[in-house]
GROMACS .gro file of C-alpha atoms in nm:
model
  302
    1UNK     CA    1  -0.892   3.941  -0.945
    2UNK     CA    2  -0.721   3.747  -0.697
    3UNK     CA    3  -0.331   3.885  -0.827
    4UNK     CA    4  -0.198   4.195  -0.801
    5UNK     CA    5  -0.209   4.479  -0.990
    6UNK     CA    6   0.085   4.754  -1.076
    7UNK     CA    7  -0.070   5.143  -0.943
    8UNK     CA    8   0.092   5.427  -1.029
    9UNK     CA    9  -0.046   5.690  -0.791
   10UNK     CA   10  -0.015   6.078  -0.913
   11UNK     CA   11  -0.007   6.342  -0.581
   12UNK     CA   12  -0.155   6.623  -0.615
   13UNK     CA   13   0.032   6.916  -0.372
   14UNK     CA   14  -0.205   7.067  -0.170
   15UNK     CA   15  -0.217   7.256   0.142
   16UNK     CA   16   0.023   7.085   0.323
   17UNK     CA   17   0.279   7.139   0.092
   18UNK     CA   18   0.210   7.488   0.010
   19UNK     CA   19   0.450   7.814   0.125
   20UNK     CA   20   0.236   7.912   0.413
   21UNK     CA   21   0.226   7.596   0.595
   22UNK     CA   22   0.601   7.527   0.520
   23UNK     CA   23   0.705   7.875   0.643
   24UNK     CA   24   0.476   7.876   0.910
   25UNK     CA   25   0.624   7.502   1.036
   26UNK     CA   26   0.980   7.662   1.029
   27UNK     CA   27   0.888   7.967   1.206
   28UNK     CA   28   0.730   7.819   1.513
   29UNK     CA   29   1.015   7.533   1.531
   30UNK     CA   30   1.245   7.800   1.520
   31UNK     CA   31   1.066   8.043   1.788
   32UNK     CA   32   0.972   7.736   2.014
   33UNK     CA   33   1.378   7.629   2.058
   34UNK     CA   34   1.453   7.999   2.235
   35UNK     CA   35   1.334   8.008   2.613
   36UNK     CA   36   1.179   8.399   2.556
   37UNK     CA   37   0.938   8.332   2.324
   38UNK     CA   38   0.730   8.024   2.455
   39UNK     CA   39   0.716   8.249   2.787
   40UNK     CA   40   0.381   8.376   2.845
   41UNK     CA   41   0.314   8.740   2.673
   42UNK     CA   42   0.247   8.943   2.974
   43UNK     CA   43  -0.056   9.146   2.919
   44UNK     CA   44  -0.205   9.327   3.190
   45UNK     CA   45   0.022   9.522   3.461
   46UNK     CA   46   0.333   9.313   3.593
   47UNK     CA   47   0.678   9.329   3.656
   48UNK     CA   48   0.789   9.417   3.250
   49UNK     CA   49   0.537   9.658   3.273
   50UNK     CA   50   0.625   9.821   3.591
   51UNK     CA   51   0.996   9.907   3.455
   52UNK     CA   52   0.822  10.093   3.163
   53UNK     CA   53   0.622  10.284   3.370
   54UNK     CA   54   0.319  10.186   3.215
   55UNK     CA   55   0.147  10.074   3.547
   56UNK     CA   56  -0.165  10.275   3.619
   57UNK     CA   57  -0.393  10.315   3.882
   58UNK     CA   58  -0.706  10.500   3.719
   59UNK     CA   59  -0.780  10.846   3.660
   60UNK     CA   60  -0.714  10.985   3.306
   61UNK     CA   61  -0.394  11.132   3.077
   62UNK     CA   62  -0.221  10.835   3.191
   63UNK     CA   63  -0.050  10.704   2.865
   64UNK     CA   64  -0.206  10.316   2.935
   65UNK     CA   65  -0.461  10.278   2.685
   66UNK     CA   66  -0.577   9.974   2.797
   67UNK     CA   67  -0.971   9.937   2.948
   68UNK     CA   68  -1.041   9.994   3.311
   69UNK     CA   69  -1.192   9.740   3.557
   70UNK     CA   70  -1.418   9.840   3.847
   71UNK     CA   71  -1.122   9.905   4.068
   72UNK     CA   72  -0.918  10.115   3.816
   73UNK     CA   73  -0.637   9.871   3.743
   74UNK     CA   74  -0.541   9.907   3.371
   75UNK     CA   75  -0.613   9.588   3.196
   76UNK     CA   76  -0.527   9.534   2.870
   77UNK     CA   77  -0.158   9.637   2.676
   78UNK     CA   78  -0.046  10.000   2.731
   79UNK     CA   79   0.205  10.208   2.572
   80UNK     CA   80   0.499  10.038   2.745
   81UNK     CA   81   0.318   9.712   2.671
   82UNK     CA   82   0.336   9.760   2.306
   83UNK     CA   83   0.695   9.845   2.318
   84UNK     CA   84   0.809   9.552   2.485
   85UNK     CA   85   0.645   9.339   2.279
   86UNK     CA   86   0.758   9.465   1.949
   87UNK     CA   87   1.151   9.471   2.092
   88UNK     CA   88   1.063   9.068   2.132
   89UNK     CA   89   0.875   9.087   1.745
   90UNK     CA   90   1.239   9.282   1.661
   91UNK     CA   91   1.435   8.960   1.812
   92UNK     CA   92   1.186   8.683   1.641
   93UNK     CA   93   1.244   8.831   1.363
   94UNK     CA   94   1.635   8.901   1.335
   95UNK     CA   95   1.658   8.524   1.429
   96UNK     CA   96   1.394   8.436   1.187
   97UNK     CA   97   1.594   8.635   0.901
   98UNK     CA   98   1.878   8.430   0.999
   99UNK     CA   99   1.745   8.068   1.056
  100UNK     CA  100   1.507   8.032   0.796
  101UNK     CA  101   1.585   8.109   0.439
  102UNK     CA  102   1.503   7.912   0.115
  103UNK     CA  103   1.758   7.624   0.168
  104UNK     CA  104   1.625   7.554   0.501
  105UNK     CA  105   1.259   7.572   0.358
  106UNK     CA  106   1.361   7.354   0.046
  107UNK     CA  107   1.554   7.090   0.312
  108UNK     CA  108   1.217   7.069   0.542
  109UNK     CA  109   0.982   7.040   0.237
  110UNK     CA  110   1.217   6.749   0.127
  111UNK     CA  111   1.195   6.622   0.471
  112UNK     CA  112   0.823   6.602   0.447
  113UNK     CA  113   0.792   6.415   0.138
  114UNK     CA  114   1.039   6.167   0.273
  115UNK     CA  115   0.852   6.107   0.593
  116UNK     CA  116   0.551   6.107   0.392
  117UNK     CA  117   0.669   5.859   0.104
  118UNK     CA  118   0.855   5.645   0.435
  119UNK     CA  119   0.499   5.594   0.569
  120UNK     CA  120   0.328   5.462   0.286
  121UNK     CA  121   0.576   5.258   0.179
  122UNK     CA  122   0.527   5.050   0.525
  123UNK     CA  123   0.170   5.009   0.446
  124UNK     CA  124   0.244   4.905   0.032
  125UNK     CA  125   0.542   4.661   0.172
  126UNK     CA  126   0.319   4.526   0.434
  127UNK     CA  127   0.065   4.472   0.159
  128UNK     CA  128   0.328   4.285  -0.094
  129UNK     CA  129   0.485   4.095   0.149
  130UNK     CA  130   0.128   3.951   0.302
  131UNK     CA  131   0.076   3.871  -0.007
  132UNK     CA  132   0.415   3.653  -0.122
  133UNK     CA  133   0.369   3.477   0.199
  134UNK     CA  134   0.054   3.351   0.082
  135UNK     CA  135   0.138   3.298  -0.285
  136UNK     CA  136   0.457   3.169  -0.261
  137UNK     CA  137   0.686   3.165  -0.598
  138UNK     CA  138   0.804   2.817  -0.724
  139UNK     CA  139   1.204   2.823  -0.748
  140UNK     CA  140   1.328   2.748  -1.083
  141UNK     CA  141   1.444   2.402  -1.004
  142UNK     CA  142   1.034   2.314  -0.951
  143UNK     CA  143   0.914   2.507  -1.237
  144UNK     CA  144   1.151   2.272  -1.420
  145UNK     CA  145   1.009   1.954  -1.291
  146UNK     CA  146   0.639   2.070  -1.293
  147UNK     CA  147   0.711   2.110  -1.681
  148UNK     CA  148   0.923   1.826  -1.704
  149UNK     CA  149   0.609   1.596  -1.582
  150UNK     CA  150   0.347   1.832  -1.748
  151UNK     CA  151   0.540   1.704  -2.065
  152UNK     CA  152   0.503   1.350  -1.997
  153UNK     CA  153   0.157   1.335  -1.871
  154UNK     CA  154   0.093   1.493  -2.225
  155UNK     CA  155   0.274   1.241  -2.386
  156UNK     CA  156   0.089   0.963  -2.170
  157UNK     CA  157  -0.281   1.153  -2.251
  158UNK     CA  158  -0.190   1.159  -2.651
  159UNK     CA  159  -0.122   0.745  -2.618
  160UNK     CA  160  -0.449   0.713  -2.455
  161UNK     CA  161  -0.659   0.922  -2.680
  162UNK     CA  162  -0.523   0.744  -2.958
  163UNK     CA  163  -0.607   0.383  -2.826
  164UNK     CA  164  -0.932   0.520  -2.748
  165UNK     CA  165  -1.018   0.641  -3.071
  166UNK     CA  166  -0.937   0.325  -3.193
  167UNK     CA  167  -1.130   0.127  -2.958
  168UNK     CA  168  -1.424   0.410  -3.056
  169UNK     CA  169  -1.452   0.393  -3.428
  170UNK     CA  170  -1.521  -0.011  -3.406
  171UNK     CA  171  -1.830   0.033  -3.178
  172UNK     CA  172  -2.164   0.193  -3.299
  173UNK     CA  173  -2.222   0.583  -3.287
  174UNK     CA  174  -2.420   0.691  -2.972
  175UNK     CA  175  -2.613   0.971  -2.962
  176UNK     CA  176  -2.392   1.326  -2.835
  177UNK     CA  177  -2.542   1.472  -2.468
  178UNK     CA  178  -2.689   1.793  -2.496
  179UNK     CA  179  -2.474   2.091  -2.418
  180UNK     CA  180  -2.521   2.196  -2.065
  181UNK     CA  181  -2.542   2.553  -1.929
  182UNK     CA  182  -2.169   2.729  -1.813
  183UNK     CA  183  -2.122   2.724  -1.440
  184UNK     CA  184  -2.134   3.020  -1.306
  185UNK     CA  185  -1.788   3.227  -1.241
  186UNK     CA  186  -1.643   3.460  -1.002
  187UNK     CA  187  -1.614   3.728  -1.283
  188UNK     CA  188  -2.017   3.694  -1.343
  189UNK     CA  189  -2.061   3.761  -0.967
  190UNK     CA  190  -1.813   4.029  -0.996
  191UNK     CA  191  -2.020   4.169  -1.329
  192UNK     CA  192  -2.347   4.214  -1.100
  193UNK     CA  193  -2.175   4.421  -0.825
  194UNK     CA  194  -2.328   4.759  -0.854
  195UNK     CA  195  -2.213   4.942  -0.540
  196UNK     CA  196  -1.874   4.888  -0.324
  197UNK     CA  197  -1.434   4.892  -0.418
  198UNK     CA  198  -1.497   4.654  -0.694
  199UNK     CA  199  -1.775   4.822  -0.878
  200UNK     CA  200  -1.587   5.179  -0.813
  201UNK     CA  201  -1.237   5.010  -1.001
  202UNK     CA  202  -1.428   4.965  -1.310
  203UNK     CA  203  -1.641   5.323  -1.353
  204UNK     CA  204  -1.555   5.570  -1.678
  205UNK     CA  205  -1.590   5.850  -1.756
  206UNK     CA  206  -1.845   5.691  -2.005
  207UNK     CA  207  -2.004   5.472  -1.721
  208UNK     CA  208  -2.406   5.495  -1.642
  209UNK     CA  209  -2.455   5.554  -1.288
  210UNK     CA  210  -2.783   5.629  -1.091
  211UNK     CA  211  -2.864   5.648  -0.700
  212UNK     CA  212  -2.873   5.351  -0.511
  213UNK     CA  213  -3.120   5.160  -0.358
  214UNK     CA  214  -3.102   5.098   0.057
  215UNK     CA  215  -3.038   4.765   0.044
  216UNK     CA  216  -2.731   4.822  -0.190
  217UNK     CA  217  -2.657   5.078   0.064
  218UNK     CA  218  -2.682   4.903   0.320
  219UNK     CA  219  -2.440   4.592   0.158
  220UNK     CA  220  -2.146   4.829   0.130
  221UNK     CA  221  -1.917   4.715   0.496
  222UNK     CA  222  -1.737   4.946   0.639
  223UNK     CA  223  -1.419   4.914   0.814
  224UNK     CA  224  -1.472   4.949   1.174
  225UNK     CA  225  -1.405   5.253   1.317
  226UNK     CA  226  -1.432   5.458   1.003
  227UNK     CA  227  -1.719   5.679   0.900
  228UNK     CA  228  -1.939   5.685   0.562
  229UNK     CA  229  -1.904   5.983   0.388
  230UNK     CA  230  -1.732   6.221   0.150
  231UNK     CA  231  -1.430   6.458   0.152
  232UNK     CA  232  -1.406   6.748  -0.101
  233UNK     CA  233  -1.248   7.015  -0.159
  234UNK     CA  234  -1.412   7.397  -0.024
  235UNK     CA  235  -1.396   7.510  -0.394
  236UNK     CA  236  -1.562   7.193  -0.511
  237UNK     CA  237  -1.802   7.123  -0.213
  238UNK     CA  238  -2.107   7.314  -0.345
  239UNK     CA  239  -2.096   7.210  -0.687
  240UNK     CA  240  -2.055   6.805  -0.617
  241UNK     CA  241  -2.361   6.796  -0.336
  242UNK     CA  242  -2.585   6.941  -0.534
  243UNK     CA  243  -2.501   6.692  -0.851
  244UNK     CA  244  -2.537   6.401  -0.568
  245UNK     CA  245  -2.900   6.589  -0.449
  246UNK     CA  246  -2.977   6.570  -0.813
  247UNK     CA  247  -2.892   6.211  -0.874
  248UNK     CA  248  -3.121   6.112  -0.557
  249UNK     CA  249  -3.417   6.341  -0.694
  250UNK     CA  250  -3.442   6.112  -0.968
  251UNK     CA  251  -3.375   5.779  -0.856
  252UNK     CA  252  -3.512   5.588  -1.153
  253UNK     CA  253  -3.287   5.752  -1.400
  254UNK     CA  254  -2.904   5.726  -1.548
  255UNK     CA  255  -2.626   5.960  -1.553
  256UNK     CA  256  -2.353   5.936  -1.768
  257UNK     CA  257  -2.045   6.028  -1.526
  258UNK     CA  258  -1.864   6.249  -1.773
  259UNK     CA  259  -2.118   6.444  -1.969
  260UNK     CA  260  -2.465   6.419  -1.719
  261UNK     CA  261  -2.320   6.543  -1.406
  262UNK     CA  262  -2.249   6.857  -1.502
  263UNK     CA  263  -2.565   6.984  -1.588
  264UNK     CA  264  -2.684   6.859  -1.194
  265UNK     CA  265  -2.429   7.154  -1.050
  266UNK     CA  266  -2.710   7.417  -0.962
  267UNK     CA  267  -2.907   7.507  -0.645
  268UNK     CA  268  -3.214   7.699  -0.613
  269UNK     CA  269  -3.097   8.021  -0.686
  270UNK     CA  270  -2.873   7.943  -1.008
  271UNK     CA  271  -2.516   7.942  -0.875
  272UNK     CA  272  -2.314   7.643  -0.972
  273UNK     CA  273  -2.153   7.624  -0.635
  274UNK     CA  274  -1.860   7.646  -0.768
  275UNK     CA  275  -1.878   7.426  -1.132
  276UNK     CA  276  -1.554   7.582  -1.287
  277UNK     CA  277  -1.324   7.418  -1.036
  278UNK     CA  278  -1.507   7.076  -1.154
  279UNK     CA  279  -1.309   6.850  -1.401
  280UNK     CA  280  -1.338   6.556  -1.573
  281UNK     CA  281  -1.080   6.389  -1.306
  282UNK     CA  282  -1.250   6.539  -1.048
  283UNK     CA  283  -1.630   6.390  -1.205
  284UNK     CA  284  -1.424   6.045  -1.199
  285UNK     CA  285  -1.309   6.025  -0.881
  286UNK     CA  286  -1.642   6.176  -0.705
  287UNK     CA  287  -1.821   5.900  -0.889
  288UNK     CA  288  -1.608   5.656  -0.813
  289UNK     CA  289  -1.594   5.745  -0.438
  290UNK     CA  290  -1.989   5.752  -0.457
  291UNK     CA  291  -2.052   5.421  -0.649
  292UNK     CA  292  -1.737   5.264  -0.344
  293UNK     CA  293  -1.961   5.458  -0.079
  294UNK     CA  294  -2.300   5.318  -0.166
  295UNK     CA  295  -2.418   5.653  -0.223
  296UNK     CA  296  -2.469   5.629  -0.625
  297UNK     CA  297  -2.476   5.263  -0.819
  298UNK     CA  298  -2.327   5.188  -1.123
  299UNK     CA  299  -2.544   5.084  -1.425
  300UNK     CA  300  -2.411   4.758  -1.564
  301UNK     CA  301  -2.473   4.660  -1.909
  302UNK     CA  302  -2.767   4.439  -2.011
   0.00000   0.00000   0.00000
């Protein structure tokens, strides 16, 4: 418990690494580096408007086809309007076609998962190296000499125990204590967490859980500044808060994580909310982020 352990953490792409928000990235960094287009689109009469003849002053046949205010000024994007801004649409995109293409996409997505995997690793380093400044390693030279006397204390305990036999078998038998009970062990105290990080590292897919009680609720801390509750996925959402509604409608009964759950995924007027986007993985790690939550408990074995 009090070592660490070796993770190997499997990513998932999602959104952010999807076409769409790549492209979408490029194209405003792109548009945002030329002066014209992070000008203001002028809608409503003004100066590009005037020079395209497009200013009106009320009445009808007038080619603006923008509303009319109270006073008769055209408001809104006229004929001349629309032209000017699809000549800047024609520029954005004959510099678009030019500036990004699929090596410039492929170099920014590569960017992002370097500034991505550069971030965590500060946190993980930070993490190790906290840790081998509390634990330091013995250099080889004192592992040497911590075996060196281990070995002669050994020696030095086999002399005595053999004197003291000795001196045993020529005085009388007494009688043996009785046994007395084990002390109890961090791994026993560990055994009875139901709720909280330590209880969520061991649940299965085979794991009992049920909904927990307040006060187990209420012993799951939570780091300052950060909120209790759940983040799921759109697809997902419907199907996993109704299988957490179900688990608190029956709060003195057990749910096994990867075969009871499932059955929980329905609201009041049959739809699943969603059910076939609901795998085993994604059973796991909603129980396990329920169970680290406080929000379920796991069942430990009798």
């Amino acid at each position: 418990g009090r070592c660490p352990s070796f993770h190997v953490t499997v990513a998932i792409a999602t959104h952010d690494w999807c076409l769409a928000t790549v492209f979408s990235e490029s194209v405003r960094e792109v548009l945002k580096g030329v002066d014209e287009f992070r000008m203001a689109l002028p809608i409503g009469p003004c100066e590009e408007y005037e020079k395209s003849g497009t200013r009106r002053s009320g009445g009808s046949g007038d080619d603006n086809v923008g509303s009319s205010d109270g006073d008769g000024v055209g408001v809104g994007v006229g004929v001349g309007g629309r032209a000017f801004l699809e000549e800047q649409m024609e520029r954005a995109f004959a510099l678009l076609r030019e500036r990004v293409t699929g090596a410039s996409l492929e170099q920014r997505l590569r960017w992002k998962y370097s500034v991505h995997n550069a971030r965590a690793d500060v946190c993980r380093r930070a993490v190790v190296e906290d840790y081998a400044a509390a634990n330091p390693r013995p250099s080889k030279k004192r592992k040497m000499l911590a075996t060196n006397e281990c070995a002669d204390e050994a020696d030095d305990d086999d002399d005595d125990e053999e004197s003291a036999n000795a001196d045993a078998s020529s005085e009388p038998p007494q009688s043996q204590p009785q046994s007395q009970s084990q002390p109890h062990t961090e791994d026993d105290e560990a055994d009875s967490i139901v709720v909280g990080p330590k209880a969520a590292s061991k649940v299965r897919l085979e794991t009992l859980v049920r909904a927990s009680t307040p006060s187990e609720r209420e012993s799951v801390a939570m780091e300052e500044g950060k909120l209790r509750g759940l983040t799921v996925r759109e697809e997902t959402h419907g199907a996993l808060m109704s299988i957490l509604a179900g688990i608190k409608n029956h709060p003195g009964r057990s749910f096994v994580v990867g075969s009871d759950l499932r059955g929980l995924a329905k609201n009041d007027e049959g739809d699943d909310g969603g059910l076939d986007f609901v795998c085993d993985f994604t059973l796991l790690s909603f129980a396990r982020c329920c169970v680290e939550l406080g929000a379920l408990a796991m069942v430990c074995d009798s």
